[in-house]
Amino acid sequence: MTISGPSDATSSKVTLSPLPTKEANAPTKQTPALADPSKLTSRSAVVQALSDLSSYSASLDDELVSLFEESEPVVTDARRSIAALAPQVQLIQEEADVLDRRLQSSASVAKRISERVRLLDEERKRIALATEWAVRVAELKSSLSLLASAVEHRDWDMATMHCRRALAIDPAIRSSQFAAAVVPSTDLPELPETTLLELRKTMLTAFTDAFIRSTQNKDEKEASRFFKLFPQVGWKKEGLEVYSSFARSMVREKGRSITDSLGSGKAQNPTHFALLLTSLFEHLASLIDMHQPVVDRHYGLGNFSHGVMPGLQDECDRLGHRIMDSWREDRSVRRRLDEVQAYRFTGAATAKHTQPSTFKASFGVPGRTASPAAESTANSSFDEPSGPDGREVSKILTELAAMSSRWGYYRRFLQSRLSSGPDAGGGNRPKTLEDERAAQADEALKDFRRTSVDRRSSIASSANAPPIDAEQDEELADSIDHATQSKLGQEVLESMSTLYIPMETWFLRNSLEKAFRIDQPDTISRPYTSSILDDAFYVIRIVLARIMSTSSLATLTEMTRVVKTIVEEDYIEVIVRKMETLWRTISGSMTVDGPRKDAASREMRTVFITYLNVLDVSSTYMSRVLLEVGHESSLARLFEPSEQDEASACVQSLSSLVQRFRSSLRTEIEHLFTQLTAPRLRALLMDTYRDVSYMLDDEAYSSAESRDLVRRRFVKSWDLLFHHFRGVFTDANFNTYLSMALDALLKPWEGMVLGMRFTELGALKFDKDLRAVVGFLTDQTSLPIRDKFTRLQQVSYVLNLDGGEDEGDLYQNAVASGISWRLSMAEVRSVRGLRVT
């Protein structure tokens, strides 16, 4: 039978022409405008609308009939074409039936073959599984028999090997009915699982006894041997418990020596208890450093942290709590805290309300021969309020800060050493437990009883801790933060909150109060200064360094706020109040001329200058102290990397005190200037230009040149006004004071000049006088004096110009030549009017 190709189908293909449309044959008729029914209001309108609608309907019917008539030939032609395709479609259907009959028999054969192959595969799998079960059960029976024999002969290495073989068999096989029917024998009649469990329990008891006996005899090799066997026979958790008990016993041994030290009478050492706590942490760090690699090597990474470390930390907490209790009792901490809390400060209140009437009273007690920096004074009993001994409180704070610091070191050691992250330590280690055992099969345990920390790997080398592979053991994926959960850590933090912060606050306030009480000026040295400066910043430096040494971010955060408040209220504000009180006391004497006014002026000037210098140097000292205690290397040594940014921010927050010093300094300098110097500047200016005229001819100009009155008078008056401040002020304060004087002097000076009249020679003389004064003042200070005299210099420039040039041209030409005008156009015009032609 021949199947026709594609040419047979395409040879009879008929192309159907599209139906003719009205648009192609006739012009489009416009739709008549029909009336809107809603607008029909009369019967005649309704009749007319119906007539129009009827006519439009008849036209649509005629058009539709015409369209049907036009399309009828096309439809007839299409039907003939479709009828011509029917024989070809019938031929294709017959060919498809023939192909279906041919392929049906082949498909049935293939189906039977496929089903038979699947049956054969299933039978092969069942045979292989049955063979596997038989082999495994036989292996289980052999392993149990050999295991029982090895246990009976106490051959623990062989017993371990056979036990591992038995444990390696699928638990489903071990607990199956087939194994229960085949494995039991006359010697081992129990079920396989029961037999294996009993034999493993026997091994557990034997291993535990042997491990304990070996550790007691200090047989490291034998202890190491049995320690490795626990996880191999399925007793990992029990092995860790045995090892944890052993490790705790080593800490308890250290505890006995600590207990002996607590009662040995050595507590006179100011850091005795901090040293005991340090020795405890070092002992634990040594144990962790020596034993963690061994445990993690044989039991899996992270098992030391979860299985052994909790017991060690419990012992650490117990011994640490005993040390802290003994410290509180021996140092009478509770009594000291009660005294501190009951203390009422009087120094600040005295500074607020007392009104010193003499110079010495403004600075505190006379006859001062020592400093609180040395913790004692020759006149320390003078007007000394009752209360806690600052030296004893300082010792308590130092020891408590040392305890917190040691806890911080230990906490960072634990977090870095026992972290489960991939970067917890260094070194390349095998990836599987079998590789670990093969690589370290002959390695003995470390010396269990060694307590020294001479090894390089201790707390300081915690960065070399071995990594913990979290993927090796899923139940160990989440690391335990032993430091956070530690009861000792919580006790240290509570002590910092309830003891350290209130006592450190008291110590700082009391030290500043004492420093003010024995404050004495040093008016011999230049510039003037006061003992309060060194005494206060010695204490502030000690307190900030001690706060940083605690390694406690919470303590640092709270204490920086406290220190900032205390320095503002008990140091800066006290100095400001002393100056304000002095001014109120002597203000009455300043109103009447005479010796009393001169004495009061000298006293106020000396006290103000001294304390202004103190404020100026204090801002420098504060910046230096913050730079020292907040250094990046110090923060890296004292705080965790995650805490360093916040710790740095806490320290930097104290930098606002520098601005507080400077703002208070500026305010008080302005006060002193307003009271002492500002009233005399007008007299200085009037005296300088007394009888001075710039309406000069040639003879008058020559006489004025020879006399040089303006420069000489200004220099004399200026020296008379400022010689009391030169040398006794710090450079920064003198420059500030001089700048205030110039700012206050230049405006009236400019007004005085604008009230004068000038000839050409007079303008020239005025320019020389101005240059001479500016040159003199430039030698007095490092300030940019010439910038302050820019307006007066431009006035002189305008006065000395030729009169023929227009003011507008003059102004623009000067701008074009690079002059930056401080005078407006109107002011230039006004200055030009001062010239007399």
XYZ file of C-alpha atoms in Angstrom, residues 197-653:
457
model
C 23.872 -3.520 76.400
C 24.909 -5.707 79.330
C 28.379 -6.167 77.948
C 28.684 -2.401 77.320
C 27.580 -1.669 80.882
C 30.256 -4.026 82.132
C 32.813 -2.193 79.994
C 31.537 1.185 81.240
C 32.015 0.127 84.855
C 35.466 -1.265 84.114
C 36.546 1.798 82.132
C 35.297 4.155 84.823
C 37.100 2.281 87.594
C 40.287 2.051 85.526
C 40.192 5.756 84.629
C 39.665 6.823 88.234
C 42.408 4.481 89.444
C 44.808 5.744 86.777
C 44.189 9.402 87.604
C 44.654 8.726 91.286
C 47.946 6.986 90.534
C 48.860 9.797 88.094
C 49.336 7.224 85.325
C 48.820 9.528 82.352
C 49.232 6.878 79.675
C 46.726 4.489 81.239
C 44.253 7.290 81.928
C 44.556 8.456 78.341
C 43.967 4.921 77.091
C 40.692 4.425 78.937
C 39.556 8.008 78.326
C 39.675 7.334 74.568
C 37.668 4.104 74.876
C 34.440 5.613 76.251
C 33.133 7.138 72.975
C 34.250 4.097 70.950
C 31.864 1.803 72.818
C 28.960 4.275 72.783
C 29.443 5.908 76.195
C 30.390 9.438 75.068
C 28.103 11.244 77.492
C 29.119 8.998 80.389
C 32.792 9.428 79.517
C 32.383 13.202 79.565
C 30.666 12.964 82.955
C 33.545 10.901 84.347
C 36.059 13.306 82.912
C 34.108 16.307 84.200
C 34.082 14.800 87.693
C 37.835 14.301 87.443
C 38.360 17.885 86.246
C 36.228 19.221 89.083
C 38.372 17.318 91.543
C 41.408 19.173 90.220
C 39.628 22.512 90.752
C 38.667 21.403 94.264
C 42.343 20.738 94.970
C 43.047 24.324 93.937
C 40.154 25.344 96.156
C 41.830 23.845 99.203
C 44.924 25.995 98.629
C 42.686 29.051 98.131
C 40.842 28.248 101.359
C 44.162 27.996 103.171
C 45.157 31.379 101.757
C 41.896 32.941 102.903
C 42.713 32.051 106.491
C 46.461 32.595 106.337
C 46.458 36.212 107.495
C 47.882 37.469 104.179
C 44.893 39.738 103.614
C 46.997 42.766 104.576
C 48.140 42.827 100.963
C 45.819 45.397 99.321
C 45.265 43.099 96.327
C 45.246 39.784 98.211
C 41.750 38.719 97.172
C 42.187 39.910 93.604
C 45.339 37.770 93.404
C 43.424 34.759 94.741
C 40.746 35.258 92.104
C 43.447 35.646 89.485
C 45.103 32.389 90.550
C 41.739 30.624 90.319
C 41.119 31.925 86.792
C 44.650 31.061 85.710
C 44.250 27.545 87.063
C 40.997 27.100 85.143
C 42.520 28.611 82.013
C 45.421 26.183 82.312
C 43.051 23.222 82.658
C 41.003 24.356 79.672
C 44.100 25.005 77.636
C 45.554 21.557 78.349
C 42.427 19.401 78.278
C 40.094 20.964 75.715
C 42.143 19.793 72.690
C 42.259 16.230 74.073
C 38.530 16.056 74.800
C 37.506 17.605 71.491
C 39.931 15.372 69.623
C 38.535 12.101 70.965
C 34.915 13.062 71.626
C 34.194 15.530 68.856
C 34.624 19.257 68.554
C 32.553 21.227 71.039
C 32.076 18.388 73.526
C 34.440 19.953 76.062
C 32.273 23.069 76.162
C 29.060 21.098 76.620
C 30.249 18.142 78.668
C 33.161 19.267 80.846
C 33.073 23.074 81.092
C 29.756 23.325 83.030
C 31.248 21.316 85.889
C 34.437 23.371 85.876
C 32.462 26.587 85.867
C 30.324 25.410 88.789
C 33.472 24.833 90.834
C 34.811 28.201 89.707
C 31.586 29.890 90.779
C 31.681 28.178 94.166
C 35.293 29.125 94.900
C 34.882 32.603 93.449
C 31.839 33.203 95.642
C 33.876 32.147 98.677
C 36.633 34.609 97.739
C 34.145 37.432 97.227
C 32.434 36.720 100.554
C 35.774 36.680 102.388
C 36.737 39.921 100.663
C 33.522 41.654 101.726
C 33.935 40.456 105.285
C 37.649 41.142 105.672
C 37.526 44.594 104.048
C 34.327 45.575 105.917
C 32.832 46.509 102.588
C 29.265 46.731 103.835
C 30.269 49.128 106.623
C 32.265 51.262 104.200
C 29.342 51.378 101.800
C 26.976 52.464 104.578
C 29.405 55.225 105.574
C 29.690 56.382 101.990
C 25.939 56.467 101.508
C 25.441 58.318 104.794
C 28.103 60.934 104.026
C 26.929 64.474 103.379
C 29.185 66.656 101.281
C 29.901 70.126 102.648
C 32.615 71.473 100.391
C 30.365 72.251 97.453
C 27.735 73.754 99.705
C 30.382 75.912 101.359
C 31.547 77.099 97.961
C 27.967 78.004 97.113
C 27.043 79.947 100.217
C 30.160 81.213 101.957
C 31.523 84.595 101.037
C 35.300 84.699 101.468
C 36.543 88.111 102.368
C 40.243 87.522 101.893
C 42.495 86.197 99.235
C 43.451 83.080 101.196
C 39.869 82.241 101.967
C 39.185 82.175 98.254
C 41.723 79.412 97.819
C 41.030 77.278 100.893
C 43.105 76.518 103.943
C 46.402 78.418 104.323
C 49.659 76.751 105.127
C 49.146 73.826 102.739
C 52.213 71.592 102.614
C 50.973 68.474 100.878
C 48.503 67.258 98.283
C 45.684 64.741 98.190
C 47.614 63.209 95.349
C 49.895 61.794 98.007
C 46.876 60.564 99.998
C 47.782 62.721 103.015
C 48.377 66.317 104.029
C 50.234 67.971 106.803
C 47.112 69.878 107.774
C 44.626 67.192 106.802
C 42.933 67.413 110.188
C 42.108 71.050 109.666
C 38.351 71.393 109.338
C 38.215 67.793 108.082
C 34.596 66.509 108.073
C 33.980 63.130 109.637
C 33.328 60.273 107.268
C 34.954 57.320 105.534
C 38.691 57.207 105.090
C 39.344 57.977 101.434
C 42.466 55.815 101.402
C 40.560 52.761 102.616
C 37.792 53.350 100.087
C 40.393 53.709 97.335
C 41.946 50.371 98.297
C 38.550 48.670 98.163
C 37.822 50.208 94.779
C 41.219 49.232 93.398
C 40.817 45.645 94.526
C 37.251 45.394 93.244
C 38.316 46.884 89.898
C 41.116 44.316 89.743
C 38.611 41.512 90.393
C 36.362 42.815 87.640
C 39.344 43.133 85.332
C 40.416 39.529 85.973
C 36.876 38.353 85.408
C 36.843 40.309 82.145
C 40.047 38.601 80.978
C 38.664 35.201 81.954
C 35.326 35.930 80.259
C 37.035 36.909 76.995
C 39.197 33.805 77.214
C 36.118 31.570 77.555
C 34.236 33.265 74.758
C 37.137 33.028 72.342
C 38.251 29.537 73.350
C 34.869 27.825 73.619
C 33.182 29.583 70.719
C 31.563 27.275 68.175
C 32.366 29.566 65.251
C 34.882 28.628 62.567
C 37.297 31.317 63.730
C 37.423 30.274 67.356
C 41.012 29.166 67.152
C 43.892 28.301 64.924
C 45.512 25.173 63.601
C 44.573 22.611 60.970
C 42.890 19.522 62.348
C 41.460 16.281 60.844
C 37.853 16.492 59.758
C 36.506 13.254 61.256
C 36.754 11.496 64.583
C 38.455 8.492 62.990
C 41.101 10.756 61.465
C 41.604 12.368 64.862
C 42.157 9.019 66.520
C 44.480 7.797 63.798
C 46.543 10.965 63.975
C 46.777 11.036 67.778
C 46.479 7.370 68.729
C 49.609 7.313 70.866
C 49.307 10.750 72.472
C 49.018 10.656 76.251
C 46.900 13.020 78.314
C 48.572 16.073 79.773
C 49.853 16.209 83.334
C 46.516 16.308 85.164
C 47.901 17.756 88.377
C 50.018 20.521 86.901
C 48.858 23.893 88.213
C 51.444 26.264 86.798
C 50.642 28.527 83.886
C 54.149 28.780 82.455
C 52.964 27.446 79.121
C 52.579 29.892 76.291
C 49.011 28.839 75.653
C 47.106 30.369 78.572
C 44.593 33.180 78.869
C 46.839 35.461 76.862
C 47.076 32.890 74.019
C 43.400 32.105 73.731
C 43.517 33.099 70.068
C 45.303 29.771 69.373
C 42.353 27.702 70.567
C 41.293 24.820 68.285
C 38.237 25.383 66.119
C 34.920 23.712 66.742
C 33.286 22.205 63.696
C 29.566 22.776 64.184
C 28.681 20.429 61.309
C 30.329 17.452 62.998
C 27.763 17.268 65.771
C 24.421 18.981 65.251
C 23.429 18.957 68.897
C 26.549 21.038 69.651
C 25.776 23.666 67.028
C 24.634 26.220 69.609
C 27.541 27.229 71.829
C 26.973 27.784 75.528
C 27.963 31.201 76.870
C 29.429 29.996 80.147
C 30.570 33.498 81.084
C 27.070 34.946 80.828
C 25.475 32.042 82.725
C 28.174 32.051 85.405
C 26.950 32.867 88.908
C 30.338 34.341 89.718
C 30.091 36.650 86.717
C 26.653 37.798 87.828
C 27.995 38.372 91.332
C 30.893 40.465 90.000
C 28.508 42.542 87.874
C 26.194 43.038 90.842
C 29.138 44.105 93.008
C 30.152 46.638 90.377
C 26.647 48.043 90.351
C 25.946 48.064 94.090
C 29.448 48.663 95.475
C 31.829 50.073 92.927
C 29.674 52.772 91.324
C 28.445 54.436 94.565
C 31.868 54.186 96.241
C 33.754 55.466 93.195
C 31.277 58.321 92.915
C 31.876 59.194 96.569
C 35.648 58.919 96.172
C 35.747 61.323 93.246
C 33.483 63.877 94.906
C 35.279 63.616 98.239
C 38.694 63.962 96.604
C 37.618 67.084 94.704
C 36.089 68.528 97.872
C 39.307 67.863 99.756
C 41.376 69.363 96.952
C 39.346 72.568 97.127
C 39.566 72.596 100.910
C 43.378 72.653 100.843
C 43.637 74.663 97.642
C 46.519 77.141 97.617
C 47.606 79.507 94.839
C 51.055 79.597 93.331
C 51.594 83.234 92.444
C 55.364 82.922 92.358
C 55.459 80.888 89.169
C 54.409 82.318 85.844
C 51.681 82.031 84.770
C 49.632 81.977 87.971
C 48.208 78.619 88.881
C 46.713 76.736 91.820
C 47.216 73.427 93.575
C 43.654 72.437 92.662
C 44.762 71.814 89.093
C 47.241 69.018 89.784
C 45.266 67.594 92.699
C 41.979 67.396 90.815
C 43.369 65.920 87.633
C 45.506 63.454 89.522
C 42.287 62.110 91.030
C 40.341 62.305 87.763
C 43.116 60.421 85.990
C 43.153 57.724 88.692
C 39.369 57.349 88.627
C 39.103 57.132 84.834
C 41.984 54.659 84.617
C 40.381 52.534 87.330
C 37.016 52.639 85.593
C 38.601 51.502 82.335
C 40.531 48.746 84.125
C 37.276 47.096 85.239
C 36.727 45.851 81.659
C 33.009 46.246 82.342
C 31.097 48.084 79.634
C 28.065 48.587 81.890
C 30.262 50.146 84.586
C 32.050 52.330 82.045
C 28.760 53.562 80.576
C 27.346 54.535 83.967
C 30.540 55.985 85.400
C 31.321 58.192 82.420
C 27.952 59.828 82.985
C 28.718 60.194 86.698
C 32.226 61.565 86.104
C 30.904 64.091 83.626
C 28.287 65.320 86.113
C 30.744 65.481 89.023
C 33.426 67.352 87.083
C 30.833 69.855 85.909
C 29.159 70.374 89.288
C 31.968 69.793 91.807
C 34.877 71.247 89.857
C 33.888 73.669 87.111
C 30.868 75.158 88.864
C 32.726 75.426 92.176
C 35.522 77.417 90.505
C 32.963 79.645 88.805
C 31.082 80.167 92.090
C 34.331 81.061 93.881
C 34.983 83.837 91.361
C 31.402 85.057 91.441
C 31.345 85.020 95.257
C 34.597 86.965 95.393
C 33.196 89.595 93.043
C 30.038 89.998 95.110
C 32.140 90.299 98.266
C 34.455 93.022 97.053
C 32.101 94.831 94.671
C 31.374 97.418 97.364
C 35.043 98.254 97.675
C 35.321 98.707 93.899
C 32.906 101.626 93.810
C 35.033 104.094 95.806
C 38.460 105.260 94.661
C 41.319 104.830 97.062
C 43.474 102.148 98.688
C 40.482 99.849 99.294
C 39.617 99.869 95.615
C 43.214 99.143 94.624
C 43.459 96.264 97.120
C 40.112 94.834 96.034
C 41.133 95.153 92.399
C 44.399 93.335 93.054
C 42.670 90.550 94.954
C 39.998 90.040 92.332
C 42.556 90.178 89.548
C 44.813 87.608 91.189
C 42.003 85.171 92.054
C 40.345 85.531 88.683
C 43.564 85.157 86.740
C 44.571 82.105 88.763
C 41.277 80.299 88.285
C 41.012 81.372 84.659
C 44.414 79.781 84.127
C 43.172 76.700 85.974
C 40.190 76.435 83.624
C 42.414 76.915 80.582
C 44.937 74.282 81.623
C 42.110 71.997 82.760
C 40.761 71.812 79.222
C 44.228 70.767 78.015
C 44.629 68.232 80.822
C 41.196 66.792 80.149
C 41.991 66.261 76.479
C 45.270 64.597 77.401
C 43.670 62.298 79.981
C 40.954 61.209 77.540
C 43.589 60.528 74.889
C 45.511 58.333 77.310
C 42.670 56.308 78.801
C 40.726 56.010 75.534
C 43.636 54.897 73.388
C 42.758 52.228 70.857
C 45.344 49.784 72.186
C 43.961 50.158 75.728
C 40.422 49.501 74.552
C 41.556 46.459 72.576
C 43.266 45.090 75.671
C 40.360 45.699 78.041
C 37.223 45.048 75.994
C 35.904 42.561 73.483
C 35.971 43.588 69.814
C 32.182 43.895 69.823
C 32.368 46.279 72.806
C 35.237 48.488 71.709
C 33.194 50.918 69.610
C 30.712 51.502 72.426
C 33.510 51.825 74.990
C 35.275 54.365 72.780
C 32.023 56.305 72.410
C 31.628 56.392 76.215
C 35.124 57.807 76.669
C 34.649 60.303 73.848
C 31.421 61.513 75.459
